[in-house]
CSV table of C-alpha atoms in Angstrom, one decimal:
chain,number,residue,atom,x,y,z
A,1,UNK,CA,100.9,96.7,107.2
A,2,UNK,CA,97.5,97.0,108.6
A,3,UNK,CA,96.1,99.6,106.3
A,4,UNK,CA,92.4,98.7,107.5
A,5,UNK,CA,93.2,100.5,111.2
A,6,UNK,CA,93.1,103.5,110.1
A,7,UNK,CA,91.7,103.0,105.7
A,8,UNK,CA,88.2,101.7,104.8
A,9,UNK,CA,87.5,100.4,100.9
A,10,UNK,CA,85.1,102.4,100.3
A,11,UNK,CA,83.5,102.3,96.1
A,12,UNK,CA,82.4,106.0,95.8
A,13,UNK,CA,85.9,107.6,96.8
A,14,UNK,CA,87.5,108.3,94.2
A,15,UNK,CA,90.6,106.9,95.4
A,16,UNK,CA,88.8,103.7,96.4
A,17,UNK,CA,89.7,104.6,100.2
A,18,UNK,CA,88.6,106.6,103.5
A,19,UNK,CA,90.2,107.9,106.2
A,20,UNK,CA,88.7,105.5,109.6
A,21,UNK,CA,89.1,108.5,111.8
A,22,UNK,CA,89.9,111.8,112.8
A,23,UNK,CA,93.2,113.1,113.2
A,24,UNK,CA,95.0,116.4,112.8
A,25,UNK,CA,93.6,118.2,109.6
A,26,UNK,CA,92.1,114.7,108.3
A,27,UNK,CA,88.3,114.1,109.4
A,28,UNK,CA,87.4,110.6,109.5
A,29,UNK,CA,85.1,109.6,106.4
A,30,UNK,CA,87.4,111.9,103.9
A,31,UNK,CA,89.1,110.8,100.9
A,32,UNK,CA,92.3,109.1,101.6
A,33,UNK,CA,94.9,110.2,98.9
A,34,UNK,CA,96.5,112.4,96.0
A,35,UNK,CA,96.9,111.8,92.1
A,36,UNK,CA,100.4,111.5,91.0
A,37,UNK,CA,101.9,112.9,87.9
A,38,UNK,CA,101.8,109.3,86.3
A,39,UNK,CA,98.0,109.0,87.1
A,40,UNK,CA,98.0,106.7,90.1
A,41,UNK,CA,96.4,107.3,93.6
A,42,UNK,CA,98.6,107.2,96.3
A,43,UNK,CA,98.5,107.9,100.3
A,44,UNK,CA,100.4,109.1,103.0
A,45,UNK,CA,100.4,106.8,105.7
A,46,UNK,CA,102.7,107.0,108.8
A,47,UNK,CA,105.1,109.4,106.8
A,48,UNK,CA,105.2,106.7,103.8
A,49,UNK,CA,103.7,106.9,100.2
A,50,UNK,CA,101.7,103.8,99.6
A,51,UNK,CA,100.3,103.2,96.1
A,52,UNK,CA,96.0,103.1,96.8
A,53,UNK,CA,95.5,99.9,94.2
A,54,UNK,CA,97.8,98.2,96.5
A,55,UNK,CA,96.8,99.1,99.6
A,56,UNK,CA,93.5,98.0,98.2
A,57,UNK,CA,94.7,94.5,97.3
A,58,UNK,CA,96.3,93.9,101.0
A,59,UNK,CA,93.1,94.7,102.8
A,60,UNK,CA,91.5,92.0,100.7
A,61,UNK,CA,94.0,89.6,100.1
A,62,UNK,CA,96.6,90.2,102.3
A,63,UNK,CA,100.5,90.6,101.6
A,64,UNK,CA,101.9,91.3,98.0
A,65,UNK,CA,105.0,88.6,97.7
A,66,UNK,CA,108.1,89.7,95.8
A,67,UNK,CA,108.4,90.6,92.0
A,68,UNK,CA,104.9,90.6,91.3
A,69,UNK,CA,102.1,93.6,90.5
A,70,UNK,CA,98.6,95.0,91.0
A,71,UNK,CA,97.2,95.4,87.6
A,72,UNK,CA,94.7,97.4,86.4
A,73,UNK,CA,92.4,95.3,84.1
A,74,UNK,CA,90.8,98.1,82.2
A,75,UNK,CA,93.8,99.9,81.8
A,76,UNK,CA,92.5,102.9,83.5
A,77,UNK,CA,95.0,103.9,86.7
A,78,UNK,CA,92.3,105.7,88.7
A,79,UNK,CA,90.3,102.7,88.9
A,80,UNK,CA,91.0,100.9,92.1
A,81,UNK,CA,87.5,98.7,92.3
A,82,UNK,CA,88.8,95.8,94.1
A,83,UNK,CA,87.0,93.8,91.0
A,84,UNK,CA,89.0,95.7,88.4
A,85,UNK,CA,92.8,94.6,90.4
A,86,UNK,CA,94.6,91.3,90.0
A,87,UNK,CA,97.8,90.0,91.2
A,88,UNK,CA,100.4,89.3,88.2
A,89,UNK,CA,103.6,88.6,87.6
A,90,UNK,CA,105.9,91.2,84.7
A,91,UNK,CA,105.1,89.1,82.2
A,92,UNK,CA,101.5,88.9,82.8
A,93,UNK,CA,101.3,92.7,83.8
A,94,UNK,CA,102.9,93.3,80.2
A,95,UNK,CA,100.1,91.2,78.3
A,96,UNK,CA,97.9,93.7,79.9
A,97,UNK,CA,99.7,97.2,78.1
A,98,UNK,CA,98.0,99.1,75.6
A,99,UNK,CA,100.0,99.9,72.6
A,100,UNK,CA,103.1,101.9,72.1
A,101,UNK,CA,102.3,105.7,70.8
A,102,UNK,CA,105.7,105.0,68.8
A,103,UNK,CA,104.0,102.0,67.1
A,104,UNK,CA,104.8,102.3,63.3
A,105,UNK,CA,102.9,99.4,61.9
A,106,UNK,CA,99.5,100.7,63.7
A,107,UNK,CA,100.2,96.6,65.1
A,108,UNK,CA,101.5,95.3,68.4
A,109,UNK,CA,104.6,93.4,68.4
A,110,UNK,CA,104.9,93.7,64.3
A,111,UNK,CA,107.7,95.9,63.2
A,112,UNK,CA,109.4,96.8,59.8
A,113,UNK,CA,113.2,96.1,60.0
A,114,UNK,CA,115.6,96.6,57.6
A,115,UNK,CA,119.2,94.2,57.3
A,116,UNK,CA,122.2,94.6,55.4
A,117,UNK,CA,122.1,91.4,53.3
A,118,UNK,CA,126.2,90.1,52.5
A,119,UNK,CA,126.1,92.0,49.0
A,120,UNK,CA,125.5,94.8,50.7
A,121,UNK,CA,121.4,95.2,50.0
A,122,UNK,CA,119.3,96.1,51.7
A,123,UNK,CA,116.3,93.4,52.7
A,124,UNK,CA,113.3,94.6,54.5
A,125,UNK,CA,110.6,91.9,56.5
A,126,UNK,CA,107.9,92.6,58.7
A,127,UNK,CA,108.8,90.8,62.3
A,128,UNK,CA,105.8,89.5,64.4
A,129,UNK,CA,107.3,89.2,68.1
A,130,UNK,CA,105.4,88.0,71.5
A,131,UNK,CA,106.6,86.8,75.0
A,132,UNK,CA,106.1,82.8,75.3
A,133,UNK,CA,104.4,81.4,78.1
A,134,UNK,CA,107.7,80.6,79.6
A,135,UNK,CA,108.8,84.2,79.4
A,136,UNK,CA,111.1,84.0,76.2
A,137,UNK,CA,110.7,86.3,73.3
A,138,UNK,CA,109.5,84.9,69.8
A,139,UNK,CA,109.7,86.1,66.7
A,140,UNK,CA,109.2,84.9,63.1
A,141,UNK,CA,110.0,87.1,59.7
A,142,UNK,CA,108.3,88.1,56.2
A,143,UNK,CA,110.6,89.2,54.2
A,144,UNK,CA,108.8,91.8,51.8
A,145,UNK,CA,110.6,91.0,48.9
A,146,UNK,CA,109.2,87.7,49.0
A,147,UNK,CA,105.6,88.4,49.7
A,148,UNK,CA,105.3,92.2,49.0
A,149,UNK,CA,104.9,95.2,51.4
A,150,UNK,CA,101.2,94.8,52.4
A,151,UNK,CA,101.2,91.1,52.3
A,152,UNK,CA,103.9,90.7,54.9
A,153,UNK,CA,102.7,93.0,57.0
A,154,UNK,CA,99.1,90.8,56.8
A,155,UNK,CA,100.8,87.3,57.4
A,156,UNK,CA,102.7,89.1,60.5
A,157,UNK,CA,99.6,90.3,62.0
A,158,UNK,CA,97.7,87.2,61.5
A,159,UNK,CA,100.6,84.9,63.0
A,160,UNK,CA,101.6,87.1,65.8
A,161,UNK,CA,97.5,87.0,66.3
A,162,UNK,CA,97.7,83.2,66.0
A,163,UNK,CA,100.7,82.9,68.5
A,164,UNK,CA,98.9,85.0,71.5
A,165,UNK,CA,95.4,82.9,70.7
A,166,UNK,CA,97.3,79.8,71.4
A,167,UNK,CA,99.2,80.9,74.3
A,168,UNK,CA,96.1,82.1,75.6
A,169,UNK,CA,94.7,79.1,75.5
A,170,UNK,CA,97.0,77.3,77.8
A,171,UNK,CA,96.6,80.1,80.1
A,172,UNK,CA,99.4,83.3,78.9
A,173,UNK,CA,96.5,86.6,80.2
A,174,UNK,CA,96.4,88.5,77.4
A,175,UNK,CA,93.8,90.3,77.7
A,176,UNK,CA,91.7,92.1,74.8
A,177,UNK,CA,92.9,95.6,75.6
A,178,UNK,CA,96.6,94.2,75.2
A,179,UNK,CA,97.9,96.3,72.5
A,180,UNK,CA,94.8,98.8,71.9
């Protein structure tokens, strides 16, 4: 689409765009787009809704290809500074979340679960879960029986903590607001 006929990037809109010129009710230099409901801009362009953060990221770098994002690295949705977008895949874009508001542990990725055991017990363990770099998800238990309530919940943290360090290091984009 060639946004930058009609859009300039432009850092103190809001939206992070201008209107190039004039026509019907909009006068050129104006702020191009609305807020949605969800907390994104968007504009109407030839009778289309176009997200502004991607709009943004065409008229710098061209084409989005298929299946992947433009994430916001602070998190914040009305931020379109071309410096604060980057092109991920779902994966990545997921590494970028902030926490769940229905989080029980106060941790990301570390849940209490409770299993039937064969006598019919019940066993509770602390689960620490993340996404490998190849996309599969991981998860290793501690039981609270074994190590006690707090204590699992500790070595959980600390190894799902562990896990995303290491796959960081080879390259996985979490990033330090993942989970905040």
């Amino acid at each position: 689409m060639e946004f930058d006929k009609y859009l300039t990037y432009c850092t103190t809109s809001p939206t992070g765009l201008v209107w190039k010129k004039s026509r019907g009710n909009i006068q050129s230099g104006s702020i191009a787009g609305n807020l949605t409901v969800r907390g994104y801009w968007r504009v109407c362009f030839c009778k289309k809704l176009y997200m502004a953060h991607r709009i943004i990221w065409e008229m710098f770098h061209g084409p989005i290809g298929e299946g992947l994002y433009i994430d916001h690295i602070d998190g914040v949705r009305t931020n379109n500074d071309i410096s604060n977008l980057r092109l991920v895949g779902s994966v990545e874009n997921g590494r970028n979340r902030k926490g769940h508001n229905n989080n029980s542990s106060g941790y990301t990725g570390v849940l209490l679960q409770t299993s039937k055991r064969k006598d019919g017990s019940l066993r509770q363990h602390w689960t620490a879960y993340w996404t490998s770099i190849d996309g599969y998800r991981k998860s290793k238990c501690f039981a609270v029986d074994t190590y006690g309530y707090h204590r699992g919940l500790t070595l959980a943290v600390e190894y799902r903590t562990k896990m995303i360090f290491e796959m960081n290091s080879q390259g996985a984009g979490y990033t330090e607001r993942h989970g905040t």
